[in-house]
XYZ file of C-alpha atoms in Angstrom:
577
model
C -10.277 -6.234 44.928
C -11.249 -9.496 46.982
C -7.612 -10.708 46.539
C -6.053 -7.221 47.070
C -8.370 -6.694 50.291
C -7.409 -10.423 51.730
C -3.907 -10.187 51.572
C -3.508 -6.737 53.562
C -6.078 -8.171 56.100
C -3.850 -10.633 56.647
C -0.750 -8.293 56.369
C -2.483 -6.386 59.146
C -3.633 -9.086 61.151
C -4.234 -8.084 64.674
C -4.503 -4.424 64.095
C -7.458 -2.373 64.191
C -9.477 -0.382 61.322
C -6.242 2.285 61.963
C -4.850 5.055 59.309
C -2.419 2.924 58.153
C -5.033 0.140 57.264
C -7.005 2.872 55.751
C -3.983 4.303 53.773
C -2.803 0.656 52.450
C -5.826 -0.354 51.340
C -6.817 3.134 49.601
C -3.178 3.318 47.888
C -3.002 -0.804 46.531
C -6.639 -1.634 46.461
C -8.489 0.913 44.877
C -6.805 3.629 43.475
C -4.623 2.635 40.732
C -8.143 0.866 39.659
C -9.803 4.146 39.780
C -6.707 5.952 38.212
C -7.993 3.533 35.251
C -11.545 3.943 35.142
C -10.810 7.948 34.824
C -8.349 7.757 31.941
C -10.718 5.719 30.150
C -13.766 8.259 30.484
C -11.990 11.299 29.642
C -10.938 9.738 26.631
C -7.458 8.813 26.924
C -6.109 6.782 24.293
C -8.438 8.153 21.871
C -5.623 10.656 20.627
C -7.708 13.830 21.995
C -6.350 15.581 24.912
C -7.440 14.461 28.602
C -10.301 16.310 29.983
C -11.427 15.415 33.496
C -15.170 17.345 34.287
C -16.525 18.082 37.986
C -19.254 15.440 37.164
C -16.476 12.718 36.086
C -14.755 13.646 39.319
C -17.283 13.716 41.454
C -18.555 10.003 40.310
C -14.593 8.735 40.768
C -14.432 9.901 44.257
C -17.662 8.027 45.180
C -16.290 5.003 43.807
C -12.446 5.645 46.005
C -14.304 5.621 48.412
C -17.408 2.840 47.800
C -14.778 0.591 46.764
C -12.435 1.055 49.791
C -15.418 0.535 52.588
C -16.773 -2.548 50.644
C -13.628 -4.463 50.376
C -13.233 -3.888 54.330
C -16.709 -5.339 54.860
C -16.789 -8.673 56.617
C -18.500 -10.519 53.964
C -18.673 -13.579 51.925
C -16.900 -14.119 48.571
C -19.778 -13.979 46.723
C -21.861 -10.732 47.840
C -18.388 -9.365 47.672
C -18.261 -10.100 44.411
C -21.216 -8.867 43.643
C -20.813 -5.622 44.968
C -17.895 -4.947 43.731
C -19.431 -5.728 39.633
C -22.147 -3.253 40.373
C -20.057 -0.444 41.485
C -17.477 -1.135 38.506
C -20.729 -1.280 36.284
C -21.852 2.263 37.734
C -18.398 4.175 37.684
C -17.853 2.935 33.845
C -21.762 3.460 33.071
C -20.671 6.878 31.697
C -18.640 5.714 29.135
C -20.466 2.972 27.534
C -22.995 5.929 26.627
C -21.001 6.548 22.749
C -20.909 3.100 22.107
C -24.474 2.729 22.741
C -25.161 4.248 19.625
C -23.086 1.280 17.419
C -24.358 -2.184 17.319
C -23.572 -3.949 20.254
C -23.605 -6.817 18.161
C -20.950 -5.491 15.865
C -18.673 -4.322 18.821
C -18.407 -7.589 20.878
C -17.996 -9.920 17.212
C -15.095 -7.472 16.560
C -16.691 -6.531 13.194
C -16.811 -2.853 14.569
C -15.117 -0.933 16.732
C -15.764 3.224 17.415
C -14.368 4.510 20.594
C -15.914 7.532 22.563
C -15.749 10.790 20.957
C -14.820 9.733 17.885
C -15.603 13.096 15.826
C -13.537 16.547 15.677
C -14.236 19.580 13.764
C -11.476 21.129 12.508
C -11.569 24.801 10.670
C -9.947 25.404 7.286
C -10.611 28.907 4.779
C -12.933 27.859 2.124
C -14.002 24.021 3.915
C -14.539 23.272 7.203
C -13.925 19.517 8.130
C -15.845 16.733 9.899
C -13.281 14.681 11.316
C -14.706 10.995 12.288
C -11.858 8.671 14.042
C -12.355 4.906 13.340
C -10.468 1.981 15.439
C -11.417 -0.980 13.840
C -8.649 -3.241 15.280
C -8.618 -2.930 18.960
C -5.030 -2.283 19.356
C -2.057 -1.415 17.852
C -0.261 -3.362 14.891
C 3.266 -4.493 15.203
C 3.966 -3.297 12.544
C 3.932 0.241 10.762
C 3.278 0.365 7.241
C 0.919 -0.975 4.299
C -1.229 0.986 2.336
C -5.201 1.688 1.120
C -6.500 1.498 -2.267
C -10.740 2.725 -2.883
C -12.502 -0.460 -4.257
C -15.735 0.806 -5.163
C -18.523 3.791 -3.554
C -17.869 2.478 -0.220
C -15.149 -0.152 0.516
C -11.667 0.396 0.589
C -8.958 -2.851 0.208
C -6.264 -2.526 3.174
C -2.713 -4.243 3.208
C -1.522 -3.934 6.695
C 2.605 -3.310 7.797
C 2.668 -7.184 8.467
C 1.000 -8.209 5.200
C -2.355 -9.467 5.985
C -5.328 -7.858 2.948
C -8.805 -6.801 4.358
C -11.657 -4.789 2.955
C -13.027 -1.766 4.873
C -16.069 -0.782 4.478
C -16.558 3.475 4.715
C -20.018 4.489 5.887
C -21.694 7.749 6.486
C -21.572 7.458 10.116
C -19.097 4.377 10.535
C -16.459 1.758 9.279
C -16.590 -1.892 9.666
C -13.536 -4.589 8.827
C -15.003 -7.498 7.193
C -13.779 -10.460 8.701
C -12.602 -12.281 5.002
C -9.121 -11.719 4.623
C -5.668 -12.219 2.186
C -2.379 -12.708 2.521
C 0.283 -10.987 0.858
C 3.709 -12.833 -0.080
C 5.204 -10.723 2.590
C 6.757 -13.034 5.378
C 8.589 -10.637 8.290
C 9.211 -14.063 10.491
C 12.065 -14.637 8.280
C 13.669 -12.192 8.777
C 13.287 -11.302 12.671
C 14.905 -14.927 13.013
C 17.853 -14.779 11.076
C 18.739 -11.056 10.484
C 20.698 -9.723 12.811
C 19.554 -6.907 14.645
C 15.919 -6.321 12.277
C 14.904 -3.380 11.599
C 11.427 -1.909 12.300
C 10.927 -0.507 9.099
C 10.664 -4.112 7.472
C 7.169 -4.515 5.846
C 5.136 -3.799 2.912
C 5.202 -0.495 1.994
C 2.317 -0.191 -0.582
C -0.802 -1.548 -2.513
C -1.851 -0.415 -5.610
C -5.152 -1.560 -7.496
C -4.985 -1.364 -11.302
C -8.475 0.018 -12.452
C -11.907 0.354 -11.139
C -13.975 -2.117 -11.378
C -15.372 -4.702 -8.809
C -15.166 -7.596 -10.472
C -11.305 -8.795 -11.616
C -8.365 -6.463 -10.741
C -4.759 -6.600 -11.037
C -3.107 -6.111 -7.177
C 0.261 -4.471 -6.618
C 1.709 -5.347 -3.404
C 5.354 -3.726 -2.535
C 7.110 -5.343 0.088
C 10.737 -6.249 2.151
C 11.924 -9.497 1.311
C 15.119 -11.294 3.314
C 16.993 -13.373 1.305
C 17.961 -16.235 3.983
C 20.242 -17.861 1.863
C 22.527 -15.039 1.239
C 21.745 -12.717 4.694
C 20.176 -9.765 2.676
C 17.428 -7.421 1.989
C 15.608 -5.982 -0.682
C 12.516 -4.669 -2.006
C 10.260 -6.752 -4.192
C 6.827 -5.822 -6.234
C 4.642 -8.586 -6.879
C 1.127 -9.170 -8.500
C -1.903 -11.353 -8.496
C -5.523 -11.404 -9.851
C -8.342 -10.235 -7.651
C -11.533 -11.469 -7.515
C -13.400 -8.601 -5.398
C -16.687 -10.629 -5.188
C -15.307 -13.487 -3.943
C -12.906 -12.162 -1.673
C -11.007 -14.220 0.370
C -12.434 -17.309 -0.557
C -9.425 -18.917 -2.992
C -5.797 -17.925 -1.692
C -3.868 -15.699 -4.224
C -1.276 -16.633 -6.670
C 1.302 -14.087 -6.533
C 3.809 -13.290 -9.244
C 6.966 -11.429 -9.074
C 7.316 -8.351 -10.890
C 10.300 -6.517 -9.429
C 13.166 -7.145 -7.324
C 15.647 -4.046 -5.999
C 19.351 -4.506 -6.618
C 22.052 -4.801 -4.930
C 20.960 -7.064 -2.151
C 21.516 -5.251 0.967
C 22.981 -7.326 4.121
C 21.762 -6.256 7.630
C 23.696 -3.145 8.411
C 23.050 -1.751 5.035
C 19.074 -2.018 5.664
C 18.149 -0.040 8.886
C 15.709 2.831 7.355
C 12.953 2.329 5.104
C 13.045 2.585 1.333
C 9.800 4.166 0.317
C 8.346 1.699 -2.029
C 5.406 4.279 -3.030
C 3.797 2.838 -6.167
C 2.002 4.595 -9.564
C 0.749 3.480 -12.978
C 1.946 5.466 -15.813
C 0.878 4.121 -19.016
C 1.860 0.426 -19.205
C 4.479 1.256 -16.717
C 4.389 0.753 -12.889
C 6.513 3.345 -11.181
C 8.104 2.476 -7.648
C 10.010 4.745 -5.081
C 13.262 2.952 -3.887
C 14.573 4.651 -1.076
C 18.504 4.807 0.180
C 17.915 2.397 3.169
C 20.584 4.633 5.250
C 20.412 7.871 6.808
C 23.459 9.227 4.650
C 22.097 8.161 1.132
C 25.668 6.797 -0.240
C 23.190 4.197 -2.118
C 21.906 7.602 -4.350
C 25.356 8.051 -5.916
C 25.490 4.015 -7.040
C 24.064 4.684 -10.442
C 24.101 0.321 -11.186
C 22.271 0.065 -8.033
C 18.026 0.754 -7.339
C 18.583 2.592 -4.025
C 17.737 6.083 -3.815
C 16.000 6.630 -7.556
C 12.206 5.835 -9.292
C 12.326 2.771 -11.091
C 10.202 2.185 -14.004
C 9.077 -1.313 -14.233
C 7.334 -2.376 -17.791
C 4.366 -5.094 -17.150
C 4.872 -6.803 -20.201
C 8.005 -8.064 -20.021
C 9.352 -6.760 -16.325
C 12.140 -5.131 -17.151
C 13.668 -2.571 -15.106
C 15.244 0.887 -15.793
C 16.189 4.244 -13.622
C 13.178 6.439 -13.966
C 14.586 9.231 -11.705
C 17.616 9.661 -9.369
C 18.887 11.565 -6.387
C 16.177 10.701 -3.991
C 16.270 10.102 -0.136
C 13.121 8.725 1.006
C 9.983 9.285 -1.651
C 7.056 8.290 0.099
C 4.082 9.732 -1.716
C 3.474 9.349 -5.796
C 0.449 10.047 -7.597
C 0.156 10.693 -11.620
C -2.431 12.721 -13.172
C -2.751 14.559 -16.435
C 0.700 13.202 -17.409
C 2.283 14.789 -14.496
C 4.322 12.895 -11.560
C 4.728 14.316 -8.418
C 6.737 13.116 -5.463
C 6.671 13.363 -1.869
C 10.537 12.738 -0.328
C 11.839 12.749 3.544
C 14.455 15.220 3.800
C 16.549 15.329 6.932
C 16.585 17.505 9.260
C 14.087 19.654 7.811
C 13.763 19.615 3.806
C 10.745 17.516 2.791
C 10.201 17.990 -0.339
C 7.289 18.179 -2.700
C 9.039 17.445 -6.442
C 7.572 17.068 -10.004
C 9.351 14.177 -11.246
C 10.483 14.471 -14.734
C 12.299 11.188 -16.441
C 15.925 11.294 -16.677
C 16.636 14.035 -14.135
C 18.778 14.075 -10.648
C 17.205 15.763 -7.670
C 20.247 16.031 -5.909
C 20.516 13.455 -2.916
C 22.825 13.071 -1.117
C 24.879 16.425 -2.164
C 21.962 18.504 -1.539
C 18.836 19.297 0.505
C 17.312 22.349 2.054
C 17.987 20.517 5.524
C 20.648 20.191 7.720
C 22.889 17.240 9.229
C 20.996 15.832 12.495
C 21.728 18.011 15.332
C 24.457 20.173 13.259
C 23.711 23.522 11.345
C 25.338 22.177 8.470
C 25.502 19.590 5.528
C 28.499 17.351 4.740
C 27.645 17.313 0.458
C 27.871 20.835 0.469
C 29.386 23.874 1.218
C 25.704 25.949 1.474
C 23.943 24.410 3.891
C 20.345 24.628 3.635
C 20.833 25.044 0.042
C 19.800 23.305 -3.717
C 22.243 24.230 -5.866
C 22.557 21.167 -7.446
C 20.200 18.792 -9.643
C 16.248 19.673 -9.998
C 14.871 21.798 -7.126
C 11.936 20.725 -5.547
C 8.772 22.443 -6.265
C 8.116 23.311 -2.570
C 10.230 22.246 0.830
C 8.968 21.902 4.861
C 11.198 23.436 7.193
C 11.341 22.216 10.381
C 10.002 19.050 8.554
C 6.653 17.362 8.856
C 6.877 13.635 8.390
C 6.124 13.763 5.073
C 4.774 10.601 3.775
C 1.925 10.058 0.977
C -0.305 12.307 -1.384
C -2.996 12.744 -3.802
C -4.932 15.029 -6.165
C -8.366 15.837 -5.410
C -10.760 14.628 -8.064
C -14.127 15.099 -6.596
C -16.506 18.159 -5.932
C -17.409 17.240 -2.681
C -14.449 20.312 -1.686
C -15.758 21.846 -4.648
C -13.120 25.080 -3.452
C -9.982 22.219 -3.594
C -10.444 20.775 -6.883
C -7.655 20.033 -8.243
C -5.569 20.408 -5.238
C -2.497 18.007 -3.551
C -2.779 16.913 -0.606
C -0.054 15.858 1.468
C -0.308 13.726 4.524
C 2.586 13.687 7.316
C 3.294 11.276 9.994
C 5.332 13.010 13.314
C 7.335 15.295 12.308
C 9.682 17.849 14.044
C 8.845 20.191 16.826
C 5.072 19.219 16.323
C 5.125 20.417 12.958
C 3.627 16.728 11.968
C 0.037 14.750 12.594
C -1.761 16.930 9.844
C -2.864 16.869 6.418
C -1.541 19.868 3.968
C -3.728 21.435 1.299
C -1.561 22.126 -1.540
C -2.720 24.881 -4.472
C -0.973 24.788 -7.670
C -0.507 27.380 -10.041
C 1.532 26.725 -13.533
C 3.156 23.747 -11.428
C 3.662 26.785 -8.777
C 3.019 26.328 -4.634
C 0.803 29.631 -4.310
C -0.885 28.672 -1.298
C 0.009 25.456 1.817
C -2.568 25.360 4.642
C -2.666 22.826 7.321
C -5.135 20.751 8.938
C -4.320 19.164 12.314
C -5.447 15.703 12.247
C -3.294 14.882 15.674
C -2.537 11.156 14.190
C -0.346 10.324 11.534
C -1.281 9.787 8.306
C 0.675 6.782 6.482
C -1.557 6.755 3.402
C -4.743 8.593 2.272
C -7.455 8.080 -0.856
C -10.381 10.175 -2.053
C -13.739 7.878 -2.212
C -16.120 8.471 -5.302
C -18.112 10.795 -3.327
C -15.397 13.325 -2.082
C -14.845 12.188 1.012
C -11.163 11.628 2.348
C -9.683 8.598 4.006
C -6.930 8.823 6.017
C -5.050 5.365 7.806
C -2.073 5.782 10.227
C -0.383 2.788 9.067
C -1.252 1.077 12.394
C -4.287 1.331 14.003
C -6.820 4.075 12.826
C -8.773 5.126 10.506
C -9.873 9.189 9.199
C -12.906 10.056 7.222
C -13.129 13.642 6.245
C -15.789 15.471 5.085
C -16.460 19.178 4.655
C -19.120 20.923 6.749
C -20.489 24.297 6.690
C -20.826 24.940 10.323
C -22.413 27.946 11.873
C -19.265 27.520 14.233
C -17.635 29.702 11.276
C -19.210 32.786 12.807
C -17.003 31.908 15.550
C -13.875 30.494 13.934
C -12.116 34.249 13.624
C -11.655 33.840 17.540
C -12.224 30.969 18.705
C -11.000 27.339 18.449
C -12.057 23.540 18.934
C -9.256 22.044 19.406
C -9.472 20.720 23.090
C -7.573 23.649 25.401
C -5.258 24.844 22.074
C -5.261 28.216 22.657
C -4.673 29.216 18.618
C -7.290 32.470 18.524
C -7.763 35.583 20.210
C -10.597 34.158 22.477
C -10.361 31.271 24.293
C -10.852 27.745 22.690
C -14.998 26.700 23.287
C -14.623 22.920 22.987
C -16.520 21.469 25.394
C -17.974 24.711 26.520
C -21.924 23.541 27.364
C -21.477 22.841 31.272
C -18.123 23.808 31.480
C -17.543 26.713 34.132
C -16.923 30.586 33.230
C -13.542 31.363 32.462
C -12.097 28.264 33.235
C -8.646 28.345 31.528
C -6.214 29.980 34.225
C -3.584 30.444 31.298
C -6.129 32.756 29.136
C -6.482 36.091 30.512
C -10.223 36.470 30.502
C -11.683 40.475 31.349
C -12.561 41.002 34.864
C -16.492 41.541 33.614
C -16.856 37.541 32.135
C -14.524 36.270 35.546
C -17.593 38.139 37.873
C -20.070 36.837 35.465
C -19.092 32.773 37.036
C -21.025 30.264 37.046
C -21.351 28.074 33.868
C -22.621 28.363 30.895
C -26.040 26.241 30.220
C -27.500 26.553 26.720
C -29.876 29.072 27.995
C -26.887 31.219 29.259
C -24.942 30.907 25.906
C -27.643 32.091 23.624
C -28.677 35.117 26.102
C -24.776 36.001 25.659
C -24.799 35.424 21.978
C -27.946 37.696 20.976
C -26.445 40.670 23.737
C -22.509 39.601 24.868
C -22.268 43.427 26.065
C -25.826 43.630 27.460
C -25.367 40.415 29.316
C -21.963 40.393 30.322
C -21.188 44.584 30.690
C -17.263 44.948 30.001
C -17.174 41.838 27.919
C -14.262 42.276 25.484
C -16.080 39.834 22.788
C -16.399 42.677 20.465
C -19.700 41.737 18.251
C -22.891 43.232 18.117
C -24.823 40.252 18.750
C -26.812 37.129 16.679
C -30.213 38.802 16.522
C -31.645 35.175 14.731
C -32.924 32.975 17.255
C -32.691 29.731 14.991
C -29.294 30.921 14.341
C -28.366 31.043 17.681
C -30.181 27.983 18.665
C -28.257 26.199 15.498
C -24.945 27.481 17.252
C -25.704 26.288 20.973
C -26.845 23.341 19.351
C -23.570 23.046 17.454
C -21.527 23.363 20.577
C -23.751 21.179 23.001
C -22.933 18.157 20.863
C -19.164 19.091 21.595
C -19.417 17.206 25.079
């Protein structure tokens, strides 16, 4: 601000305190900094939706305005300086409040990081979930990728996009990184400086821990390996021993189990190539994708591209598992079943019990189209699976489809049993969300979805039920069920931040917030008189009596005659802001 305010004193040398003065120094000085300070307490960056209240708005305008008269003030560096900390301190005072409640300690040593609002509610049929965001690296990652593996109760082991091996730890009401770390054998420098053109999808693509124990344990690491020498990619699986307690103290010695053939050069290696991993037996399963967005790879039955290899840890051999795949992301193996999650293209995800020895059909078929064409170039029945093993269940417009498990744990006691199936973007925002898959006699009887609004790269189920979502770059998703009283509301309402998905208006944030304040929901004329806002003492008149309070009201109920009930509920929705 000093600097700012010094250079258009001098730029306006000679002139008065005039409109223009005023105008420069308003538009420069201080508003792009107060632009700043808003975006950052209404949450921005937090992936919820931008919410600005009169309060919030209120406070920014005394600050335009503080800040513009004080940096026009005659006075010395220092009391300039000064000033201008405690009115910084003030306008950002509001949203240190959520952080107050971590250890400051933590925060500023990087151990932890939480940022404001960090939980959601999100309403399902037989669970409602508790939705608690983590960030615990400060920014984003280069790169995309890696994968999570549950070490014991409450730690998870991480492998990040770009290789490095952390443990998380998952508590009740927060995450920490510890600050011991690994590396993987994955080296992307390599690559970016003698591959021409690199693609973004170069990483690792998974992690896999063999058993459950916390002592010793066998690590899988999948991963993108450029072969300087000869100009080429491939994908490589290699091992080492673990020693969980004494992590990170002794580097790793990492053995090669698995390298993908044909070596692909440059132009051949633009899209990524799955690289999901699963134990079956003394086997370890990996996906190999096609690498291109045609799949010609599929159809090269001497090559690894586009199949599931089976790779025997005695003696590391290699044989086709499966073929006819695109893009499996997502492989889990329970109860001697394999099931498969697989990119389609435009549209066509597919969910797919994998049986050994069978085609499913890629590149002739898929239940997608051709990008931006209604048809597909293997076949003359577009949007069609004529050919090979159909899939158990397709998306269409696609989701993103990426990783899945089985729930073990009773914690959903009503999803035992259950897939579930994470997505990353997606298609005409079909993506961002977690699916609930219910099997019957290897049958899709029932898909619901749960908007998580980040993607989901990889996802585990902790010994206690609770779900663990990680976005492959940045954060991390603990779900939990609740049994809200927000339930009695759910057949209406929402709380999904100005969604409007139910026949009343979405409540989110509703404690303070004015009286029918969404212009696009058409309220009655009865709740737009009513005005004001609505205090907790408002709502829970209006919930024991909507009619009596509100006369005309078309919220239809008779009323919540239980005052704890109602107090539970206002309660409920006060810890919304």
């Amino acid at each position: 601000f000093m600097v700012w305010s010094k250079m258009f004193r001098a730029v306006s040398k000679g002139l008065k305190w005039s409109v223009l003065r005023v105008l420069a120094i308003s538009i420069v000085v201080c508003f792009p900094v107060v632009v700043l300070i808003l975006l950052a307490i209404s949450g921005y960056g937090t992936g919820r939706p931008i919410k600005f209240s009169p309060d919030i708005l209120l406070l920014m305008l005394i600050v335009f305005f503080g800040l513009l008269v004080l940096n026009s003030l005659p006075l010395s560096k220092i009391v300039l300086l000064a000033l201008n900390v405690i009115v910084l301190l003030f306008a950002v005072m509001p949203s240190t409040q959520p952080l107050a409640r971590s250890s400051l300690q933590k925060i500023v040593s990087g151990e932890e990081k939480m940022f404001a609002n960090n939980i959601d509610y999100v309403g399902g049929s037989v669970h409602d979930l508790m939705v608690r965001n983590y960030d615990l690296f400060g920014r984003k990652l280069p790169i995309a990728g890696g994968g999570v593996e549950v070490v014991d109760g409450n730690r998870l082991l991480l492998v990040t996009g770009e290789g490095e091996i952390k443990l998380v730890g998952i508590g009740q009401d927060k995450a920490t990184l510890e600050s011991k770390s690994h590396r993987s054998p994955f080296d992307r420098s390599v690559y970016t400086e003698s591959a021409e053109n690199p693609s973004k999808y170069f990483r690792v693509t998974d992690a896999l821990l063999e058993g459950d124990e916390s002592g010793e344990r066998k690590l899988f690491v999948s991963y993108h390996h450029w072969d300087e020498q000869n100009r080429c990619a491939s994908l490589k699986v290699s091992e080492a021993t673990l020693n969980i307690e004494k992590f990170g103290d002794t580097a790793l010695e990492w053995s090669e189990l698995f390298t993908s053939s044909p070596c692909l050069d440059s132009t051949e290696f633009y899209n990524t190539t799955g690289g999901r991993m699963g134990l079956l037996g003394n086997s370890l399963l990996l996906t190999v994708g096609t690498t291109t967005w045609w799949g010609y790879k599929a159809e090269d039955v001497k090559g690894d591209y586009g199949k599931i290899v089976e790779i025997n840890l005695d003696d590391k051999t290699s044989s086709v598992f499966t073929s006819g795949h695109r893009n499996p992301q997502g492989l889990t193996v329970f109860d001697d079943q394999i099931w498969s999650t697989e990119h389609g293209p435009e549209g066509g995800d597919e969910l797919n019990l994998i049986t050994k020895g069978k085609d499913y059909g890629w590149p002739m078929v898929t239940y997608g189209t051709d990008y931006g064409h209604k048809e597909w170039w293997g076949n003359d029945n577009p949007g069609d699976h004529d050919q090979g093993e159909r899939p158990i269940y397709s998306w269409v417009p696609s989701i993103g489809i990426s990783s899945l498990i089985r729930i073990k744990g009773n914690a959903f006691e009503n999803w035992s049993g259950d897939l579930m199936v994470s997505s990353l973007y997606g298609n005409q925002g079909h993506g961002s969300s977690l699916f609930r898959v219910k099997l019957f006699n290897n049958r899709v009887v029932l898909v619901e979805r749960f908007l998580t609004r980040k993607p989901i790269r990889d996802l585990v189920e902790l010994p206690d039920g609770r779900l663990v979502l990680w976005d492959g770059l940045q954060f991390f998703q603990v779900l939990q069920p609740v049994n809200t009283l927000f339930s009695a509301c759910s057949g209406c309402h929402t709380l999904s931040a100005g969604f409007q998905g139910g026949i009343g208006p979405d409540i989110d944030n509703v404690v303070g917030a004015s009286v029918a304040r969404y212009r696009d929901f058409q309220y009655s004329d009865a709740m737009k008189e009513f005005g004001g806002k609505w205090t907790k003492a408002r709502l829970d008149k209006f919930l024991e009596d909507p009619n009596g309070v509100v006369p005309g009201t078309t919220m239809n109920m008779p009323g919540i005659k239980d005052e704890a009930e109602r107090r539970a509920i206002v309660d409920f929705l006060s810890k919304r802001r």
